[in-house]
mmCIF file of C-alpha atoms in Angstrom:
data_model
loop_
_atom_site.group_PDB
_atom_site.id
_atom_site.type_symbol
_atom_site.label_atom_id
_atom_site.label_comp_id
_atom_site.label_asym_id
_atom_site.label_seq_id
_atom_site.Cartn_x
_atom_site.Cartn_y
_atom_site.Cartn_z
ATOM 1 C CA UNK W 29 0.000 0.000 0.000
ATOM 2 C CA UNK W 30 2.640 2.302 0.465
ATOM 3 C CA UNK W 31 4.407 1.451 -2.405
ATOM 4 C CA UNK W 32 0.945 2.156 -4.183
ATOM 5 C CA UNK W 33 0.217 5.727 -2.779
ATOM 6 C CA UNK W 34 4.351 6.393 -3.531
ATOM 7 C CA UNK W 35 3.530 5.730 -7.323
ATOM 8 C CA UNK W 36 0.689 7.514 -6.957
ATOM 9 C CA UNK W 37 2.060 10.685 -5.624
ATOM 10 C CA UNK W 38 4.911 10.576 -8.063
ATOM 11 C CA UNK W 39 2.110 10.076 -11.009
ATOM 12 C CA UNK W 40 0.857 13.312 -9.837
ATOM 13 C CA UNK W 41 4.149 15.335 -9.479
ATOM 14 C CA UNK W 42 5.002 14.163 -12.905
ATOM 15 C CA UNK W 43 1.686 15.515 -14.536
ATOM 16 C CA UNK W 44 0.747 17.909 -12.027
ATOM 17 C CA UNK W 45 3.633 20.479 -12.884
ATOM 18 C CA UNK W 46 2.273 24.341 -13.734
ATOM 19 C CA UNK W 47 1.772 24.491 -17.630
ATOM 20 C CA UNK W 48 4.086 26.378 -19.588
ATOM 21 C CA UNK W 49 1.916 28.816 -21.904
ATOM 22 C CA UNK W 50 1.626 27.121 -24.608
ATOM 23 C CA UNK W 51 3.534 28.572 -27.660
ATOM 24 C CA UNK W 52 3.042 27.351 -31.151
ATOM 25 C CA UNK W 53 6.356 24.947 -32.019
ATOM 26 C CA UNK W 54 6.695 25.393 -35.737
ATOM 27 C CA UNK W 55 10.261 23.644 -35.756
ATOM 28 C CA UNK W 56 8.308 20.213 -34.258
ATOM 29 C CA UNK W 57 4.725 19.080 -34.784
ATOM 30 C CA UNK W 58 6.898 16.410 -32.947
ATOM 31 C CA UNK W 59 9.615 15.989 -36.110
ATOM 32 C CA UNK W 60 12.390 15.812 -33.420
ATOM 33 C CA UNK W 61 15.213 16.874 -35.417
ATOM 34 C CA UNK W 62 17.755 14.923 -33.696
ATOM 35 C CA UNK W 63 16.736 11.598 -35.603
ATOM 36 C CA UNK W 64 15.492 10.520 -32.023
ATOM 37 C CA UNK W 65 18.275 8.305 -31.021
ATOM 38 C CA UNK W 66 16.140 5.938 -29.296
ATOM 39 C CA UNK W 67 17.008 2.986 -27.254
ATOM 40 C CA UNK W 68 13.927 1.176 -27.880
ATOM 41 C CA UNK W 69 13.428 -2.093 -25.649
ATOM 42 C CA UNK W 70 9.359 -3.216 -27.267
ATOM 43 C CA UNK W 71 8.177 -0.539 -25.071
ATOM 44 C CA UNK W 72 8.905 2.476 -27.445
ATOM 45 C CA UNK W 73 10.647 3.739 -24.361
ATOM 46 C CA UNK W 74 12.253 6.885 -26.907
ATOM 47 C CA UNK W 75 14.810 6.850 -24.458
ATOM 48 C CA UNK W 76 12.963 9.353 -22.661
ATOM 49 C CA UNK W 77 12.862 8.301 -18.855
ATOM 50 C CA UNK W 78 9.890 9.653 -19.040
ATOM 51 C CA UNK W 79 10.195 13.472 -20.685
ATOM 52 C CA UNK W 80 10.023 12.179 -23.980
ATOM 53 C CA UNK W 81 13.327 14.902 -24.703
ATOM 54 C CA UNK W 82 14.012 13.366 -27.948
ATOM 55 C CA UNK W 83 16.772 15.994 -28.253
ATOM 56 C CA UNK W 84 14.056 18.393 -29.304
ATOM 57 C CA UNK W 85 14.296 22.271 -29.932
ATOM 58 C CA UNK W 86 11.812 22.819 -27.680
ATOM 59 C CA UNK W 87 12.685 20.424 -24.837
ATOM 60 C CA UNK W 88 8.736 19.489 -24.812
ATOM 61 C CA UNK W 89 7.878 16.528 -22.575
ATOM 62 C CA UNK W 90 5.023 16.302 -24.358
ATOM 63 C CA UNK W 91 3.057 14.702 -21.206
ATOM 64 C CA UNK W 92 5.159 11.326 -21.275
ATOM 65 C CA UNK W 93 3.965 8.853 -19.186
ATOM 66 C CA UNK W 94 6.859 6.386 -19.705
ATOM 67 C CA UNK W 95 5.227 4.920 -22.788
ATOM 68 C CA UNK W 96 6.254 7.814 -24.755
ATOM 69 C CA UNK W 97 2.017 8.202 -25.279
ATOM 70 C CA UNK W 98 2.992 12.195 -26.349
ATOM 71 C CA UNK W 99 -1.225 12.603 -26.894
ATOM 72 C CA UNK W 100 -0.428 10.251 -29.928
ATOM 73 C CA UNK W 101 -1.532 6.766 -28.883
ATOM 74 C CA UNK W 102 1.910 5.941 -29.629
ATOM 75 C CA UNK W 103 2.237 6.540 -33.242
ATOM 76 C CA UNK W 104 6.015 6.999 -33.482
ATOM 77 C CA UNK W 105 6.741 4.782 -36.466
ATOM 78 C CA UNK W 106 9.745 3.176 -34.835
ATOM 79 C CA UNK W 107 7.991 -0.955 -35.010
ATOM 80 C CA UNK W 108 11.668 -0.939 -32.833
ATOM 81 C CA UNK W 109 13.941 -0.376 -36.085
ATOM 82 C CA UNK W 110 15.345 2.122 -33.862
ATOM 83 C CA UNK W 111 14.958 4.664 -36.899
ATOM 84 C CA UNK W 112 11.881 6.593 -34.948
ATOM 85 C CA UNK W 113 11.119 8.373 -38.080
ATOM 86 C CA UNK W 114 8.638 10.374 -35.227
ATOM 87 C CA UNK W 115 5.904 11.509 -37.516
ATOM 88 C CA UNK W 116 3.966 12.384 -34.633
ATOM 89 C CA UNK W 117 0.933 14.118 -34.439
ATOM 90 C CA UNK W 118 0.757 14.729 -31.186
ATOM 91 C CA UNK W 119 -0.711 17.766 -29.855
ATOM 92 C CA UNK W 120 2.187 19.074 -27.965
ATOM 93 C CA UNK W 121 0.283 20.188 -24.650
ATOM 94 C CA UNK W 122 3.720 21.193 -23.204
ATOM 95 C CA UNK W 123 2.404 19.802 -19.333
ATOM 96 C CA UNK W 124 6.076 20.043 -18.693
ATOM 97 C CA UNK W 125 10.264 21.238 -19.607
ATOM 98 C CA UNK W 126 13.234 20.486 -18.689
ATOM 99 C CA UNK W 127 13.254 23.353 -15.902
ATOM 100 C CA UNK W 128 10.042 22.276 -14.398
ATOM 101 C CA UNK W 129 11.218 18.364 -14.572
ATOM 102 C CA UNK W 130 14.428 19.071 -12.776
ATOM 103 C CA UNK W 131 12.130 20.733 -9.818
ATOM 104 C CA UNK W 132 12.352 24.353 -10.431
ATOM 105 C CA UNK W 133 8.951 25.895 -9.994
ATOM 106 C CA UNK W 134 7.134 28.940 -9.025
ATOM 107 C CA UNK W 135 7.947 30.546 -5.547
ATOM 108 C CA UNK W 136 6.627 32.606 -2.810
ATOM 109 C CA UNK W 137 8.842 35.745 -3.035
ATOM 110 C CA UNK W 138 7.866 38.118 -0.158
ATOM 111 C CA UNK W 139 5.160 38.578 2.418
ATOM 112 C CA UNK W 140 4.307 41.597 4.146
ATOM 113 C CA UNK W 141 2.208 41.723 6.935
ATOM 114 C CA UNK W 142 2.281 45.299 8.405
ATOM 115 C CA UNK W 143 0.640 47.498 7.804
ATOM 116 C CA UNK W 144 -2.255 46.366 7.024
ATOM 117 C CA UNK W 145 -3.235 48.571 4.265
ATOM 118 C CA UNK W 146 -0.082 46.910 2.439
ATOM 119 C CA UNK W 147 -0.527 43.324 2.842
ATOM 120 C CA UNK W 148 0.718 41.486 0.116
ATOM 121 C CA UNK W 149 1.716 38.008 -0.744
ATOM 122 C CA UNK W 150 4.374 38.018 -3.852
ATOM 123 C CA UNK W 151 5.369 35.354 -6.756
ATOM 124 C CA UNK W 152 7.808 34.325 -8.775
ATOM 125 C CA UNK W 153 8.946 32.648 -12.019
ATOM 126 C CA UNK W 154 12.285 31.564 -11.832
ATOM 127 C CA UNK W 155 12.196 29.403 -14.849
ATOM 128 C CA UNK W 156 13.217 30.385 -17.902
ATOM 129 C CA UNK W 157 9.552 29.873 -19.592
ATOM 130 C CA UNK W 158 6.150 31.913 -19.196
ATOM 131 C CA UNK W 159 3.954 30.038 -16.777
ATOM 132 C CA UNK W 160 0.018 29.682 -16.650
ATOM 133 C CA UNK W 161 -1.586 30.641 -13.261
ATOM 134 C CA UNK W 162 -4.758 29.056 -14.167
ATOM 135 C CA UNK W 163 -4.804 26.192 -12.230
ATOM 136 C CA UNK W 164 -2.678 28.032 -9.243
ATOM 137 C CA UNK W 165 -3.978 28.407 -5.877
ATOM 138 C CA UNK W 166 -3.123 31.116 -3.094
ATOM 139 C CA UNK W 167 -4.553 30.074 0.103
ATOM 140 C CA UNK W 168 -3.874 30.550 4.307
ATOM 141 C CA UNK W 169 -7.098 28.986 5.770
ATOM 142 C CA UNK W 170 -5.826 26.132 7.059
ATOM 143 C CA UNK W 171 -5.707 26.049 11.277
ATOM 144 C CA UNK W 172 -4.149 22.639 12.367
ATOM 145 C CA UNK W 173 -6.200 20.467 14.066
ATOM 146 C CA UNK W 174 -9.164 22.041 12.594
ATOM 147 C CA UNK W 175 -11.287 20.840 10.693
ATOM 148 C CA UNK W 176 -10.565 22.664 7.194
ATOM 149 C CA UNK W 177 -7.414 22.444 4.853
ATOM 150 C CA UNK W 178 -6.786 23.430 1.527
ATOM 151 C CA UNK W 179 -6.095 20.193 0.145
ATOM 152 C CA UNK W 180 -10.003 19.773 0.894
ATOM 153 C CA UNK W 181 -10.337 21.531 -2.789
ATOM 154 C CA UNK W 182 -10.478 18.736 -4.320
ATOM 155 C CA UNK W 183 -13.857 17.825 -2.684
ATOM 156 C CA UNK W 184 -15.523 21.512 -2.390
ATOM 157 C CA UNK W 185 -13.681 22.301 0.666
ATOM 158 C CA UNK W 186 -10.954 24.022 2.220
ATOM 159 C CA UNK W 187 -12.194 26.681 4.077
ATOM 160 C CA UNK W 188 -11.913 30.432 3.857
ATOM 161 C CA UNK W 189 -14.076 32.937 4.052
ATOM 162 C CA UNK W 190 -14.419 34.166 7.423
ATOM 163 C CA UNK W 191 -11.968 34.987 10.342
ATOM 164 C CA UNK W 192 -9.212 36.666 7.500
ATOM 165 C CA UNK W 193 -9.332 33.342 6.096
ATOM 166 C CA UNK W 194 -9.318 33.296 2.454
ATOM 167 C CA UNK W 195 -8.607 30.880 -0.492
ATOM 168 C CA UNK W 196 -7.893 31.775 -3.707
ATOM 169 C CA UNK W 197 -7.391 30.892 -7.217
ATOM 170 C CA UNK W 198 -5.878 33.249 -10.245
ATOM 171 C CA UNK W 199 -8.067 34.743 -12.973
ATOM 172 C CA UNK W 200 -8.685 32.492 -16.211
ATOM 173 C CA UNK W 201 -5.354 33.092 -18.750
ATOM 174 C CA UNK W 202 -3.179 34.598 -16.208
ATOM 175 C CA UNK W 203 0.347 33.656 -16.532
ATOM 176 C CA UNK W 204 3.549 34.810 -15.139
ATOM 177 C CA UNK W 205 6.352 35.426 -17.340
ATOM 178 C CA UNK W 206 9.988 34.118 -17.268
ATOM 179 C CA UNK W 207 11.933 35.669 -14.186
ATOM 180 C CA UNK W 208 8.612 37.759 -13.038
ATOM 181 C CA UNK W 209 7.829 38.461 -10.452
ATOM 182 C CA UNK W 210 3.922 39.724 -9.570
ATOM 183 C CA UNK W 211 2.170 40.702 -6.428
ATOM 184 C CA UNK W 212 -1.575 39.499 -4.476
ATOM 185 C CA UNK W 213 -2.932 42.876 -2.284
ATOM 186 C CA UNK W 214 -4.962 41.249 0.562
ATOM 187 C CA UNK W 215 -6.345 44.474 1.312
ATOM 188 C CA UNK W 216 -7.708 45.027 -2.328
ATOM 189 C CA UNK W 217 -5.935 47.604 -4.784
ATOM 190 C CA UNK W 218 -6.931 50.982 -3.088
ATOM 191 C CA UNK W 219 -4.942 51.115 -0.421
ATOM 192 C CA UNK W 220 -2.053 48.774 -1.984
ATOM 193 C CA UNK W 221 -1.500 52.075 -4.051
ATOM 194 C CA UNK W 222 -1.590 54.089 -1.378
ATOM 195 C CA UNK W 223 1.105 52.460 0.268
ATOM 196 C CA UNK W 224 3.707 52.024 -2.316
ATOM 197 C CA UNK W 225 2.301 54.296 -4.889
ATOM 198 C CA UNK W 226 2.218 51.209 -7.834
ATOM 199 C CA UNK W 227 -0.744 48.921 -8.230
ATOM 200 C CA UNK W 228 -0.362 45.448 -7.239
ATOM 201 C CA UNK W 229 -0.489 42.600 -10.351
ATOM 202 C CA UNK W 230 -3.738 41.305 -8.505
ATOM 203 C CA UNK W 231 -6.304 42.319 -5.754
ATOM 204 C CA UNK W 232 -7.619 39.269 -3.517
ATOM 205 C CA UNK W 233 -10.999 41.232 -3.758
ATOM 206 C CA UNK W 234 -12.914 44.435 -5.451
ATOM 207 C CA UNK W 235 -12.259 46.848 -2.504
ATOM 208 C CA UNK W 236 -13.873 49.984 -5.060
ATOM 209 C CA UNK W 237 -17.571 51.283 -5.278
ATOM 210 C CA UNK W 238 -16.813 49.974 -9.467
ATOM 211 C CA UNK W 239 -14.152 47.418 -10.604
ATOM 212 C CA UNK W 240 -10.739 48.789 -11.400
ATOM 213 C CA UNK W 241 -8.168 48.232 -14.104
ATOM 214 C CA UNK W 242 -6.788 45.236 -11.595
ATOM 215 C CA UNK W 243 -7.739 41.847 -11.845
ATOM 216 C CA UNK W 244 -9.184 40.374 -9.108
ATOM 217 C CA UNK W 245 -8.741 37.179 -7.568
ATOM 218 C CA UNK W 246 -11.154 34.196 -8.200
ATOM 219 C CA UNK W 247 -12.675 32.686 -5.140
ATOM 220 C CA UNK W 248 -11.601 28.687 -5.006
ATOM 221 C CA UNK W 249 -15.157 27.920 -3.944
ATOM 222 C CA UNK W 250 -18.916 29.920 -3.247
ATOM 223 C CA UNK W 251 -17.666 31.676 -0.324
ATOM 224 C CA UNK W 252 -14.229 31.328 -0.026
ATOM 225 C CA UNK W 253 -13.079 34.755 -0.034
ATOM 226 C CA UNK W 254 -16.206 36.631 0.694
ATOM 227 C CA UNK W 255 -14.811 39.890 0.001
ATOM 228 C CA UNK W 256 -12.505 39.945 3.069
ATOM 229 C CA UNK W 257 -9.068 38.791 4.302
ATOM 230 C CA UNK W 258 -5.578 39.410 6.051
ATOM 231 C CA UNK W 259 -2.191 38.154 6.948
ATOM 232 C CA UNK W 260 -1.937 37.409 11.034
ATOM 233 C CA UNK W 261 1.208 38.960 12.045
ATOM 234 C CA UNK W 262 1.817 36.413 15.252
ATOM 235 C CA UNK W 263 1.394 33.697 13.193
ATOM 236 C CA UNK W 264 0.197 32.747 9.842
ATOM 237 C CA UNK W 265 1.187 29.758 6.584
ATOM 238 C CA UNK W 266 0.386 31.353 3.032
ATOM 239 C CA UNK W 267 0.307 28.034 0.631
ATOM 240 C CA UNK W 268 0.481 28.361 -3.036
ATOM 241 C CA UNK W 269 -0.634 24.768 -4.968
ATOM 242 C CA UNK W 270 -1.419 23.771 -8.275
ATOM 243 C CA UNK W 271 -4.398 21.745 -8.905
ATOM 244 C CA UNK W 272 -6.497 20.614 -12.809
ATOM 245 C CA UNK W 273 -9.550 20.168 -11.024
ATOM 246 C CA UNK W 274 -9.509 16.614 -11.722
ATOM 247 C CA UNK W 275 -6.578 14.726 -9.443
ATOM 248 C CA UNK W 276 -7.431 13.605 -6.257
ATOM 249 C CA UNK W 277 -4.026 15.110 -4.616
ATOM 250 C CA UNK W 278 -3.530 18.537 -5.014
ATOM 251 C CA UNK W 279 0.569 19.675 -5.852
ATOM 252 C CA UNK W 280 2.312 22.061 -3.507
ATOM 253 C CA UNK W 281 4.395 24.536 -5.279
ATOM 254 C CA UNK W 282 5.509 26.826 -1.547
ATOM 255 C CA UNK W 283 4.943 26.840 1.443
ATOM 256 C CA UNK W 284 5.743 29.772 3.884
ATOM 257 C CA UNK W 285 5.321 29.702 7.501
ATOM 258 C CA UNK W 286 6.339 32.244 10.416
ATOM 259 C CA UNK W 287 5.338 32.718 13.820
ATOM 260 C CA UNK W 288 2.963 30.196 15.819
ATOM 261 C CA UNK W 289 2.989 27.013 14.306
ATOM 262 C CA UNK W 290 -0.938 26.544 15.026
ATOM 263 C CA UNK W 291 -1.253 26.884 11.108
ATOM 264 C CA UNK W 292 1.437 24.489 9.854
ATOM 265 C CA UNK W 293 0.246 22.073 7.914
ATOM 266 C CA UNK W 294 1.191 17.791 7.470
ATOM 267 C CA UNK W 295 -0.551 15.725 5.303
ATOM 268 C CA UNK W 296 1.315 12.633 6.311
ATOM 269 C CA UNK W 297 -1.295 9.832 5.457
ATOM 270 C CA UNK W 298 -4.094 12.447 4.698
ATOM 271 C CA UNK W 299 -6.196 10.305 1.815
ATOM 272 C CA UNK W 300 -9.149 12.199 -0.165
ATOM 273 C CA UNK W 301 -11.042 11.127 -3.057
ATOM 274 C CA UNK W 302 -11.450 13.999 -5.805
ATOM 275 C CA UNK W 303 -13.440 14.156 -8.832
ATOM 276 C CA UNK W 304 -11.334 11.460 -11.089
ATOM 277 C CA UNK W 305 -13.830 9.330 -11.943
ATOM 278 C CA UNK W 306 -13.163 6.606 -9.958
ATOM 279 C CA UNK W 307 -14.560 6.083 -5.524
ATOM 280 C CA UNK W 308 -10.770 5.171 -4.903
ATOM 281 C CA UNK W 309 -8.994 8.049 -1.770
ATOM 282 C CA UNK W 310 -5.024 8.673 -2.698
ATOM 283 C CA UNK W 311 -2.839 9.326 -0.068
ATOM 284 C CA UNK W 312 -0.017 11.822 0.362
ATOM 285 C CA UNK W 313 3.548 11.603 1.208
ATOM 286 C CA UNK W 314 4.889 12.301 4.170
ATOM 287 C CA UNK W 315 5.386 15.930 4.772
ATOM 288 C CA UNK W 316 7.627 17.667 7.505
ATOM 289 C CA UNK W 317 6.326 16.582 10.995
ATOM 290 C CA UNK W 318 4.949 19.921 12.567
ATOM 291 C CA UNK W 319 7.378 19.920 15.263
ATOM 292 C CA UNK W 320 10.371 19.681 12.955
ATOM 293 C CA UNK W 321 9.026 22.683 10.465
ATOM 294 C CA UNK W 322 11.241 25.755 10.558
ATOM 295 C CA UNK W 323 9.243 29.437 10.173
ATOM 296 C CA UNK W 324 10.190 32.519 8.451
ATOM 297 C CA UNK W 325 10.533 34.234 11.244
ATOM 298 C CA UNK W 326 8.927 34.323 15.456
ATOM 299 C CA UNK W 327 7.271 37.096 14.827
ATOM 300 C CA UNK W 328 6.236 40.159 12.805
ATOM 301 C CA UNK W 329 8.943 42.184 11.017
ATOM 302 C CA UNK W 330 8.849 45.965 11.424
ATOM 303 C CA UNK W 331 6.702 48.590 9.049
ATOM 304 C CA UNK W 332 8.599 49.460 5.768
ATOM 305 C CA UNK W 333 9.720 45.568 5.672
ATOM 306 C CA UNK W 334 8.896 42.396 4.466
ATOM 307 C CA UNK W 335 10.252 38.526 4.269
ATOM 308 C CA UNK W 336 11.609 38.594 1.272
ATOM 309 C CA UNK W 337 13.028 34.901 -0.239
ATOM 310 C CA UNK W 338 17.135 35.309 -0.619
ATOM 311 C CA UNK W 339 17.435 31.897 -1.719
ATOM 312 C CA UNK W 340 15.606 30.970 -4.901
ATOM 313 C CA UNK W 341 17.183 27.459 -4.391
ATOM 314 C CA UNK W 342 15.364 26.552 -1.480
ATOM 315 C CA UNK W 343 17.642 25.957 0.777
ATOM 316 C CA UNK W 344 18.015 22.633 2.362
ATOM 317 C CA UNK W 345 14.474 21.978 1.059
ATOM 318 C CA UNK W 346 14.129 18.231 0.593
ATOM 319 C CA UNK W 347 13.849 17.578 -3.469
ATOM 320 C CA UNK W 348 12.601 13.648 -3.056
ATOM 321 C CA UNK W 349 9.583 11.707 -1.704
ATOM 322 C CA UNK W 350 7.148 14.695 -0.941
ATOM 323 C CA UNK W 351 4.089 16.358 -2.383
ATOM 324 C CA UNK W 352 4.966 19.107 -4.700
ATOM 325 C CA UNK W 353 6.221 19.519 -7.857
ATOM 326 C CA UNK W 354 9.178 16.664 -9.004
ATOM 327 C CA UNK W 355 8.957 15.516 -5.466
ATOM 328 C CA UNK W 356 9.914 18.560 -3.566
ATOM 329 C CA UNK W 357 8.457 18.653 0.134
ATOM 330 C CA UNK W 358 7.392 21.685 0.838
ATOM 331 C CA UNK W 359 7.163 22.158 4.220
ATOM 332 C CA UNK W 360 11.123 20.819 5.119
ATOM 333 C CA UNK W 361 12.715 24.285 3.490
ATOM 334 C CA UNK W 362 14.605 25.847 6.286
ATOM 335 C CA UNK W 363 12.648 29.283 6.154
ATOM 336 C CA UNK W 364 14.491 30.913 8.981
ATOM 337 C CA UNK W 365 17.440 30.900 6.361
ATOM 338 C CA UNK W 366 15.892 31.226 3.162
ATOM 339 C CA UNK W 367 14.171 34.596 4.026
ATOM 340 C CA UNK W 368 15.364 37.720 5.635
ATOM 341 C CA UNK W 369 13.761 40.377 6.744
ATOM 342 C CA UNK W 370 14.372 42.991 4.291
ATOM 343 C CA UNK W 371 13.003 46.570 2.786
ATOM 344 C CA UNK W 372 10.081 46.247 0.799
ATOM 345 C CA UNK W 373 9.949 45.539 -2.899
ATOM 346 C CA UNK W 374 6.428 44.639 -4.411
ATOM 347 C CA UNK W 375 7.194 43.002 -8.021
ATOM 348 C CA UNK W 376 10.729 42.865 -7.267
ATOM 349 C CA UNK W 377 13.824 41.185 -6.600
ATOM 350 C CA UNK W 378 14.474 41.514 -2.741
ATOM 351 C CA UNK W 379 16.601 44.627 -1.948
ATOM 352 C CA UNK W 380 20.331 44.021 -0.506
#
C-alpha cells in the first residue's frame, strides 16, 4: 500500500507540474530533429525516462507517461527499427520542460504583513519559460487540528471565508512570465496604491464602489473569499498549490510559515477522493512533521519591511519523496534561512 500511494504521488508530481503557456512549435509538430536516437526495448521507451526529450528544440515533454504516449496513442513509427522516423501528431500540450522536470517551480517571493493597508503576498517565475496561473492556488485557511485544509479543494472544501481566512485561485489566462515576479494585495488595490504608490499585479478582492483596471482574484469555492481577508502577524502559513480540477491530490508549489505554528500544515497519510472518476482516496507523502518545520521568522517584522526569499534554491528543502512539484516537500525548506527580513519591494527582486 505504500508502495501504491508512492507511485501515486509521483504520477501526480510528474503531470501535475504548472503548464508552460503554450507557444506554437513550428520547428516540431513532434519531427524531433535529432533523428530521435532511441534505445527502444518493445516498449517504445524513446529513451525518454519519461520526458520524452528526444533531443528536441523545444525540450517538450510532451506529457510522457513512460510509454512515450505524447497525446499520440503511440504513433512513433519506430515498429523498434530504432529509426523513430517520429511523424507524430501529437498535440504538444507542453504539461512540462526540462526546468520544471528538474524541480524548479514557481515561488513565494515576499510577504508583508504590516501594515495592514499593504498586505501582500508576492510570486515568482524563476524558470526560464512563461507560466500559466490558471490552475494556481493562493490560500492561508488552514488552522491545524481544525477541521478545514486546503487540500479539501479537491472535494468543495478548504475553508476560507471568514476569520481573514481566504482561499484563492488566479483569474482564467493569467500567466507569469519568465523571471517575473507579480504581487496578491490582501487588502484590495486601493490602499495597496496608497502604500507604495504602484498597483499590485492582482487584488484578492474588489475593494472599489466599481471594478478597477486590476484583476481580481477568483474565489476557489462559493464563499471562499467573501470579500474579506488578512495576513496574522503572530502567526500565519500562506500556501500556493497547483491543482487541474480533476486529481485527487492537489501539488504544492511553496509553502511559507512564520510565527505560531498553530497553522502548519502535514498531510502525512491524509487520503481524499477527488473528482477522477473513480470512488478510490489517494494518499499523500509524508510531509515535515509539525514539530520539525522551521518558520520565516517568530514574529512580525517591522513597518517598511517584508520577508523577502534570498534563496531561490530553497535551501536545504528536501527535493525527493514529498508532495509538490518533481517531489519537492514543501514544508522541510529551512525558512528561517531562506528569508530575511528585508526593505520592501512589491514586483521585485528583494533589496540588498
Amino acid at each position: 500500500m505504500r508502495l501504491y500511494s508512492f507511485l501515486i504521488a509521483l504520477s501526480l508530481c510528474g503531470c501535475g507540474t504548472l503548464k508552460p503557456v503554450d507557444t506554437p512549435d513550428l520547428s516540431d509538430g513532434d519531427a524531433d530533429t535529432d533523428a530521435d536516437a532511441d534505445a527502444d526495448s518493445d516498449s517504445d521507451s524513446d529513451s525518454d525516462s519519461d520526458s520524452d526529450s528526444d533531443s528536441d528544440s523545444d525540450t517538450d515533454s510532451d506529457s510522457d507517461s513512460d510509454t512515450d504516449s505524447d497525446s499520440d496513442s503511440d504513433s512513433d513509427s519506430d515498429s523498434d527499427s530504432d529509426s523513430d522516423s517520429d511523424t507524430d501528431t501529437d498535440s504538444d500540450t507542453d504539461t512540462d520542460t526540462g526546468a520544471l522536470a528538474a524541480g524548479i517551480h514557481l515561488l513565494i517571493s515576499e510577504i508583508v504583513v504590516t501594515p495592514t493597508a499593504g498586505e501582500y503576498v508576492e510570486i515568482h517565475n524563476p524558470t526560464p519559460n512563461a507560466l500559466s496561473l490558471t490552475d494556481v492556488y493562493l490560500t492561508d485557511a488552514t488552522f491545524q487540528g481544525g477541521p478545514a485544509y486546503y487540500y479539501q479543494i479537491v472535494t468543495g472544501g478548504g475553508g476560507g471565508g471568514g476569520f481573514s481566512d481566504w482561499h484563492a485561485r488566479f483569474p482564467a489566462g493569467a500567466q507569469i512570465g519568465p523571471g517575473e515576479y507579480q504581487t496578491i494585495s490582501i487588502p484590495g488595490s486601493i490602499d495597496y496604491m496608497l502604500t507604495y504608490n504602484v498597483p499590485p499585479t492582482y487584488e484578492l478582492f474588489e475593494d472599489d464602489v466599481a471594478a478597477d483596471a486590476v484583476p481580481d482574484m477568483l474565489e476557489a469555492f462559493a464563499g471562499s473569499i467573501a470579500g474579506q481577508g488578512s495576513l496574522t502577524n503572530d502567526g500565519e502559513v500562506v500556501v500556493l498549490y497547483e491543482w487541474d480540477q480533476i486529481a485527487d491530490l492537489v501539488v504544492d508549489l511553496d509553502y511559507v510559515l512564520w510565527g505560531d505554528k498553530a497553522e502548519s500544515v502535514d498531510k502525512t497519510g491524509a487520503t481524499i477522493d477527488g473528482p477522477d472518476g473513480d470512488v478510490l482516496d489517494s494518499a499523500f507523502l509524508p510531509d515535515t512533521a509539525e514539530v520539525s518545520q522551521d518558520v520565516v521568522a517568530l514574529s512580525a517584522h517591522a513597518a517598511g519591511s517584508g520577508w523577502s526569499r534570498v534563496d531561490m534554491a530553497e535551501g536545504n528543502e528536501t527535493f525527493i519523496g514529498g508532495n509538490g512539484v518533481s517531489g519537492h516537500n514543501e514544508t522541510s525548506e529551512d525558512l528561517s534561512v531562506t528569508f530575511d527580513s528585508r526593505t520592501v519591494s512589491p514586483g521585485a527582486a528583494a533589496n540588498p
